mmCIF file of C-alpha atoms in Angstrom:
data_model
loop_
_atom_site.group_PDB
_atom_site.id
_atom_site.type_symbol
_atom_site.label_atom_id
_atom_site.label_comp_id
_atom_site.label_asym_id
_atom_site.label_seq_id
_atom_site.Cartn_x
_atom_site.Cartn_y
_atom_site.Cartn_z
ATOM 1 C CA UNK Y 1335 -9.530 -12.631 0.998
ATOM 2 C CA UNK Y 1336 -8.940 -10.492 -2.075
ATOM 3 C CA UNK Y 1337 -6.379 -7.762 -2.648
ATOM 4 C CA UNK Y 1338 -6.646 -4.142 -3.731
ATOM 5 C CA UNK Y 1339 -3.407 -2.771 -5.183
ATOM 6 C CA UNK Y 1340 -3.356 1.011 -5.488
ATOM 7 C CA UNK Y 1341 -1.393 2.204 -8.534
ATOM 8 C CA UNK Y 1342 -3.232 5.298 -9.766
ATOM 9 C CA UNK Y 1343 -0.812 7.982 -8.554
ATOM 10 C CA UNK Y 1344 1.200 10.083 -11.007
ATOM 11 C CA UNK Y 1345 4.530 10.002 -9.103
ATOM 12 C CA UNK Y 1346 5.495 13.605 -9.809
ATOM 13 C CA UNK Y 1347 8.537 13.349 -7.519
ATOM 14 C CA UNK Y 1348 10.008 10.670 -9.781
ATOM 15 C CA UNK Y 1349 9.721 12.627 -12.996
ATOM 16 C CA UNK Y 1350 11.090 12.469 -15.655
ATOM 17 C CA UNK Y 1351 11.260 8.681 -15.087
ATOM 18 C CA UNK Y 1352 7.504 8.497 -14.617
ATOM 19 C CA UNK Y 1353 6.427 10.671 -17.536
ATOM 20 C CA UNK Y 1354 6.184 7.605 -19.767
ATOM 21 C CA UNK Y 1355 6.295 4.705 -17.261
ATOM 22 C CA UNK Y 1356 4.184 4.188 -14.145
ATOM 23 C CA UNK Y 1357 6.459 4.054 -11.110
ATOM 24 C CA UNK Y 1358 4.923 0.711 -10.171
ATOM 25 C CA UNK Y 1359 6.370 -0.699 -13.407
ATOM 26 C CA UNK Y 1360 9.858 0.750 -12.981
ATOM 27 C CA UNK Y 1361 12.441 -1.985 -12.541
ATOM 28 C CA UNK Y 1362 14.232 -2.604 -9.252
ATOM 29 C CA UNK Y 1363 17.111 -5.071 -9.453
ATOM 30 C CA UNK Y 1364 15.852 -6.128 -12.869
ATOM 31 C CA UNK Y 1365 12.206 -6.694 -11.875
ATOM 32 C CA UNK Y 1366 9.127 -4.445 -12.026
ATOM 33 C CA UNK Y 1367 8.147 -3.027 -8.650
ATOM 34 C CA UNK Y 1368 4.801 -4.836 -8.859
ATOM 35 C CA UNK Y 1369 6.501 -8.208 -9.191
ATOM 36 C CA UNK Y 1370 7.688 -7.892 -5.592
ATOM 37 C CA UNK Y 1371 4.097 -7.313 -4.477
ATOM 38 C CA UNK Y 1372 2.432 -10.152 -6.376
ATOM 39 C CA UNK Y 1373 5.197 -12.599 -5.451
ATOM 40 C CA UNK Y 1374 4.319 -12.188 -1.781
ATOM 41 C CA UNK Y 1375 0.580 -12.311 -2.483
ATOM 42 C CA UNK Y 1376 1.006 -15.601 -4.325
ATOM 43 C CA UNK Y 1377 3.108 -17.012 -1.488
ATOM 44 C CA UNK Y 1378 0.203 -16.661 0.974
ATOM 45 C CA UNK Y 1379 -2.437 -17.892 -1.440
ATOM 46 C CA UNK Y 1380 -4.124 -14.611 -2.301
ATOM 47 C CA UNK Y 1381 -4.976 -15.383 -5.890
ATOM 48 C CA UNK Y 1382 -7.513 -12.720 -6.863
ATOM 49 C CA UNK Y 1383 -7.934 -9.004 -6.607
ATOM 50 C CA UNK Y 1384 -8.014 -5.660 -8.354
ATOM 51 C CA UNK Y 1385 -5.358 -3.169 -9.383
ATOM 52 C CA UNK Y 1386 -6.505 0.442 -9.633
ATOM 53 C CA UNK Y 1387 -4.736 2.513 -12.299
ATOM 54 C CA UNK Y 1388 -5.134 5.977 -13.716
ATOM 55 C CA UNK Y 1389 -6.230 6.243 -17.345
ATOM 56 C CA UNK Y 1390 -2.759 7.121 -18.661
ATOM 57 C CA UNK Y 1391 -1.110 3.824 -17.711
ATOM 58 C CA UNK Y 1392 -4.052 1.397 -17.587
ATOM 59 C CA UNK Y 1393 -3.027 -0.415 -20.777
ATOM 60 C CA UNK Y 1394 0.546 -0.768 -19.501
ATOM 61 C CA UNK Y 1395 -0.737 -2.472 -16.364
ATOM 62 C CA UNK Y 1396 -2.905 -4.779 -18.463
ATOM 63 C CA UNK Y 1397 0.129 -5.742 -20.539
ATOM 64 C CA UNK Y 1398 2.154 -6.380 -17.378
ATOM 65 C CA UNK Y 1399 -0.634 -8.514 -15.888
ATOM 66 C CA UNK Y 1400 -1.017 -10.505 -19.116
ATOM 67 C CA UNK Y 1401 2.689 -11.333 -19.043
ATOM 68 C CA UNK Y 1402 2.942 -12.103 -15.326
ATOM 69 C CA UNK Y 1403 3.870 -15.653 -14.358
ATOM 70 C CA UNK Y 1404 2.560 -15.347 -10.790
ATOM 71 C CA UNK Y 1405 -0.741 -17.140 -9.985
ATOM 72 C CA UNK Y 1406 -2.554 -13.947 -8.997
ATOM 73 C CA UNK Y 1407 -5.474 -12.873 -11.184
ATOM 74 C CA UNK Y 1408 -5.810 -9.100 -11.137
ATOM 75 C CA UNK Y 1409 -8.646 -7.122 -12.659
ATOM 76 C CA UNK Y 1410 -7.155 -3.852 -13.929
ATOM 77 C CA UNK Y 1411 -9.512 -0.979 -13.111
ATOM 78 C CA UNK Y 1412 -9.103 2.391 -14.851
ATOM 79 C CA UNK Y 1413 -10.221 5.225 -12.559
ATOM 80 C CA UNK Y 1414 -10.431 7.608 -15.521
ATOM 81 C CA UNK Y 1415 -8.011 10.243 -14.217
ATOM 82 C CA UNK Y 1416 -5.415 11.784 -16.526
ATOM 83 C CA UNK Y 1417 -3.405 14.148 -14.312
ATOM 84 C CA UNK Y 1418 -2.156 14.661 -10.779
ATOM 85 C CA UNK Y 1419 -4.646 17.507 -10.414
ATOM 86 C CA UNK Y 1420 -7.639 15.273 -11.152
ATOM 87 C CA UNK Y 1421 -6.518 12.236 -9.116
ATOM 88 C CA UNK Y 1422 -9.037 10.540 -6.843
ATOM 89 C CA UNK Y 1423 -6.495 10.066 -4.040
ATOM 90 C CA UNK Y 1424 -5.556 6.757 -2.462
ATOM 91 C CA UNK Y 1425 -8.728 6.474 -0.376
ATOM 92 C CA UNK Y 1426 -10.857 7.525 -3.323
ATOM 93 C CA UNK Y 1427 -9.186 4.838 -5.406
ATOM 94 C CA UNK Y 1428 -9.683 2.309 -2.615
ATOM 95 C CA UNK Y 1429 -13.425 2.971 -2.698
ATOM 96 C CA UNK Y 1430 -13.372 2.786 -6.502
ATOM 97 C CA UNK Y 1431 -11.582 -0.577 -6.383
ATOM 98 C CA UNK Y 1432 -13.919 -2.036 -3.772
ATOM 99 C CA UNK Y 1433 -17.006 -0.947 -5.698
ATOM 100 C CA UNK Y 1434 -15.888 -1.773 -9.232
ATOM 101 C CA UNK Y 1435 -14.355 -5.057 -8.113
ATOM 102 C CA UNK Y 1436 -17.483 -5.890 -6.090
ATOM 103 C CA UNK Y 1437 -15.331 -6.906 -3.132
ATOM 104 C CA UNK Y 1438 -17.607 -8.042 -0.311
ATOM 105 C CA UNK Y 1439 -15.142 -10.183 1.645
ATOM 106 C CA UNK Y 1440 -12.085 -9.361 3.774
ATOM 107 C CA UNK Y 1441 -9.459 -7.502 1.754
ATOM 108 C CA UNK Y 1442 -5.751 -6.712 1.756
ATOM 109 C CA UNK Y 1443 -4.784 -3.211 0.598
ATOM 110 C CA UNK Y 1444 -1.283 -2.578 -0.727
ATOM 111 C CA UNK Y 1445 0.105 0.693 -2.007
ATOM 112 C CA UNK Y 1446 1.642 -0.402 -5.290
ATOM 113 C CA UNK Y 1447 4.912 1.493 -4.856
ATOM 114 C CA UNK Y 1448 5.998 -0.809 -2.024
ATOM 115 C CA UNK Y 1449 9.024 -3.003 -2.658
ATOM 116 C CA UNK Y 1450 9.334 -5.606 0.079
ATOM 117 C CA UNK Y 1451 10.969 -8.979 0.547
ATOM 118 C CA UNK Y 1452 9.288 -10.087 3.785
ATOM 119 C CA UNK Y 1453 6.530 -12.703 3.811
ATOM 120 C CA UNK Y 1454 2.933 -11.788 4.599
ATOM 121 C CA UNK Y 1455 2.178 -14.926 6.637
ATOM 122 C CA UNK Y 1456 2.635 -13.209 9.991
ATOM 123 C CA UNK Y 1457 0.513 -10.258 8.928
ATOM 124 C CA UNK Y 1458 -2.381 -12.521 8.020
ATOM 125 C CA UNK Y 1459 -1.949 -14.497 11.232
ATOM 126 C CA UNK Y 1460 -2.327 -11.272 13.225
ATOM 127 C CA UNK Y 1461 -5.337 -10.338 11.103
ATOM 128 C CA UNK Y 1462 -7.047 -13.679 11.660
ATOM 129 C CA UNK Y 1463 -6.454 -13.492 15.398
ATOM 130 C CA UNK Y 1464 -7.123 -9.818 16.057
ATOM 131 C CA UNK Y 1465 -8.899 -8.191 13.136
ATOM 132 C CA UNK Y 1466 -8.002 -5.045 11.197
ATOM 133 C CA UNK Y 1467 -4.227 -4.892 10.909
ATOM 134 C CA UNK Y 1468 -1.726 -2.345 9.599
ATOM 135 C CA UNK Y 1469 1.834 -3.351 8.781
ATOM 136 C CA UNK Y 1470 4.620 -1.515 10.612
ATOM 137 C CA UNK Y 1471 8.352 -1.275 9.913
ATOM 138 C CA UNK Y 1472 11.272 0.302 11.768
ATOM 139 C CA UNK Y 1473 13.007 2.698 9.361
ATOM 140 C CA UNK Y 1474 15.739 3.357 11.928
ATOM 141 C CA UNK Y 1475 15.721 7.150 11.669
ATOM 142 C CA UNK Y 1476 13.383 9.871 12.985
ATOM 143 C CA UNK Y 1477 14.125 11.888 9.838
ATOM 144 C CA UNK Y 1478 12.857 9.036 7.673
ATOM 145 C CA UNK Y 1479 9.870 8.427 9.952
ATOM 146 C CA UNK Y 1480 8.888 12.089 9.549
ATOM 147 C CA UNK Y 1481 8.229 11.412 5.860
ATOM 148 C CA UNK Y 1482 5.677 8.683 6.586
ATOM 149 C CA UNK Y 1483 2.687 7.778 8.743
ATOM 150 C CA UNK Y 1484 3.602 7.197 12.389
ATOM 151 C CA UNK Y 1485 1.303 5.097 14.609
ATOM 152 C CA UNK Y 1486 1.022 4.967 18.375
ATOM 153 C CA UNK Y 1487 0.179 1.534 19.770
ATOM 154 C CA UNK Y 1488 -0.745 0.513 23.297
ATOM 155 C CA UNK Y 1489 0.954 -2.465 25.028
ATOM 156 C CA UNK Y 1490 -1.491 -4.879 23.373
ATOM 157 C CA UNK Y 1491 -0.568 -3.639 19.892
ATOM 158 C CA UNK Y 1492 -3.813 -1.755 19.362
ATOM 159 C CA UNK Y 1493 -3.458 1.501 17.432
ATOM 160 C CA UNK Y 1494 -4.454 4.411 19.679
ATOM 161 C CA UNK Y 1495 -3.000 7.264 17.625
ATOM 162 C CA UNK Y 1496 -1.760 7.969 14.118
ATOM 163 C CA UNK Y 1497 -0.006 10.998 12.630
ATOM 164 C CA UNK Y 1498 0.750 11.541 8.963
ATOM 165 C CA UNK Y 1499 4.280 12.928 8.429
ATOM 166 C CA UNK Y 1500 4.786 14.367 11.940
ATOM 167 C CA UNK Y 1501 7.645 16.918 12.120
ATOM 168 C CA UNK Y 1502 9.235 15.422 15.252
ATOM 169 C CA UNK Y 1503 8.299 11.746 15.606
ATOM 170 C CA UNK Y 1504 9.173 10.055 18.892
ATOM 171 C CA UNK Y 1505 9.546 6.668 17.208
ATOM 172 C CA UNK Y 1506 11.160 5.218 14.108
ATOM 173 C CA UNK Y 1507 8.337 2.711 13.545
ATOM 174 C CA UNK Y 1508 6.081 3.664 10.635
ATOM 175 C CA UNK Y 1509 3.084 2.405 8.707
ATOM 176 C CA UNK Y 1510 4.143 1.179 5.268
ATOM 177 C CA UNK Y 1511 0.985 1.091 3.193
ATOM 178 C CA UNK Y 1512 -0.089 -2.525 3.697
ATOM 179 C CA UNK Y 1513 -3.423 -3.086 5.448
ATOM 180 C CA UNK Y 1514 -5.574 -6.153 6.149
ATOM 181 C CA UNK Y 1515 -9.212 -5.220 6.692
ATOM 182 C CA UNK Y 1516 -12.427 -6.981 7.611
ATOM 183 C CA UNK Y 1517 -15.223 -6.789 5.051
ATOM 184 C CA UNK Y 1518 -17.083 -4.326 7.293
ATOM 185 C CA UNK Y 1519 -14.420 -1.677 6.646
ATOM 186 C CA UNK Y 1520 -15.787 -1.193 3.129
ATOM 187 C CA UNK Y 1521 -18.766 0.669 4.600
ATOM 188 C CA UNK Y 1522 -16.395 2.741 6.740
ATOM 189 C CA UNK Y 1523 -14.443 3.801 3.639
ATOM 190 C CA UNK Y 1524 -17.717 5.117 2.228
ATOM 191 C CA UNK Y 1525 -18.552 6.885 5.483
ATOM 192 C CA UNK Y 1526 -15.081 8.436 5.772
ATOM 193 C CA UNK Y 1527 -15.385 10.016 2.338
ATOM 194 C CA UNK Y 1528 -19.035 10.995 2.827
ATOM 195 C CA UNK Y 1529 -18.008 12.934 5.937
ATOM 196 C CA UNK Y 1530 -15.658 15.022 3.795
ATOM 197 C CA UNK Y 1531 -12.316 13.702 5.016
ATOM 198 C CA UNK Y 1532 -9.262 13.842 2.757
ATOM 199 C CA UNK Y 1533 -9.246 11.184 0.024
ATOM 200 C CA UNK Y 1534 -5.532 11.614 -0.538
ATOM 201 C CA UNK Y 1535 -3.649 9.174 1.714
ATOM 202 C CA UNK Y 1536 -4.468 5.761 3.158
ATOM 203 C CA UNK Y 1537 -2.687 6.788 6.365
ATOM 204 C CA UNK Y 1538 -5.209 9.570 6.906
ATOM 205 C CA UNK Y 1539 -7.926 6.951 6.698
ATOM 206 C CA UNK Y 1540 -6.159 4.849 9.365
ATOM 207 C CA UNK Y 1541 -5.965 7.933 11.611
ATOM 208 C CA UNK Y 1542 -9.766 8.111 11.414
ATOM 209 C CA UNK Y 1543 -10.497 4.380 11.314
ATOM 210 C CA UNK Y 1544 -8.846 3.441 14.610
ATOM 211 C CA UNK Y 1545 -11.309 5.735 16.378
ATOM 212 C CA UNK Y 1546 -14.256 3.894 14.838
ATOM 213 C CA UNK Y 1547 -13.185 0.266 15.236
ATOM 214 C CA UNK Y 1548 -10.195 -1.644 16.665
ATOM 215 C CA UNK Y 1549 -7.053 -1.612 14.512
ATOM 216 C CA UNK Y 1550 -3.827 -3.425 15.408
ATOM 217 C CA UNK Y 1551 -0.236 -3.049 14.299
ATOM 218 C CA UNK Y 1552 1.950 -5.884 13.044
ATOM 219 C CA UNK Y 1553 5.658 -5.045 13.235
ATOM 220 C CA UNK Y 1554 8.002 -6.488 10.627
ATOM 221 C CA UNK Y 1555 11.299 -7.261 12.333
ATOM 222 C CA UNK Y 1556 14.510 -6.287 10.573
ATOM 223 C CA UNK Y 1557 15.529 -9.899 10.064
ATOM 224 C CA UNK Y 1558 12.277 -10.717 8.253
ATOM 225 C CA UNK Y 1559 13.122 -8.779 5.113
ATOM 226 C CA UNK Y 1560 13.659 -5.429 3.442
ATOM 227 C CA UNK Y 1561 11.175 -2.667 2.631
ATOM 228 C CA UNK Y 1562 11.477 0.330 0.337
ATOM 229 C CA UNK Y 1563 9.025 3.080 -0.556
ATOM 230 C CA UNK Y 1564 9.663 3.984 -4.187
ATOM 231 C CA UNK Y 1565 8.652 7.606 -3.751
ATOM 232 C CA UNK Y 1566 11.730 9.586 -4.762
ATOM 233 C CA UNK Y 1567 14.841 9.262 -6.922
ATOM 234 C CA UNK Y 1568 16.925 8.698 -3.780
ATOM 235 C CA UNK Y 1569 14.713 5.867 -2.532
ATOM 236 C CA UNK Y 1570 14.511 4.299 -5.976
ATOM 237 C CA UNK Y 1571 18.298 4.327 -6.323
ATOM 238 C CA UNK Y 1572 18.724 2.911 -2.808
ATOM 239 C CA UNK Y 1573 16.343 0.024 -3.517
ATOM 240 C CA UNK Y 1574 18.161 -0.785 -6.740
ATOM 241 C CA UNK Y 1575 21.553 -0.675 -5.070
ATOM 242 C CA UNK Y 1576 20.656 -2.863 -2.082
ATOM 243 C CA UNK Y 1577 18.470 -5.432 -3.830
ATOM 244 C CA UNK Y 1578 20.927 -5.869 -6.688
ATOM 245 C CA UNK Y 1579 23.458 -7.043 -4.090
ATOM 246 C CA UNK Y 1580 21.176 -9.732 -2.634
#
């Protein structure tokens, strides 16, 4: 299995912090956001993959990768975009990463603005036993869930519905931008985009994908670790405050 880390967004909500630094390289509790990602990849033996960047910060990601001490070899791929208006979108960048990285095997997709301290062992165990798997987390608040992708799972854990940022979610369990996919999903990424669906968010792809092929949810229990989405100044400050205390 190889990984695809998506880091090509321009993080306009975090400006001015992200005018000169990619949000994935901002420090949380003294460490770059990406360090939290690759630490967990290394822990489960995923040693190769690609990181998709925009053109503005591609060299910064190369410098970070060159200085990383984690045993994960990442090919930094520049998608050529230079502004939020010209971005490919997360699904567009996923296709770009799969094609340019020539990834033919099973793959783990991670949105690069995730900061998490839980291990990925259980996720991969679910993937090996059941197939395509999305990682779920209980954010504890309907208001917070309304900002994210909200899945509906049947009693077996299979995803039977998915809504992106629903106004009145009936659950506090959300999808957190970590996905384990069979190799066959690469062709479905191509088909999704060819059909004209939105390239913007990976959650929108999940909402389509579960109707094409089985997808299962893997819930991270509260005791397994912390998760933060570094998408706003408030969330960034919260992650710094909590993780600095650990």
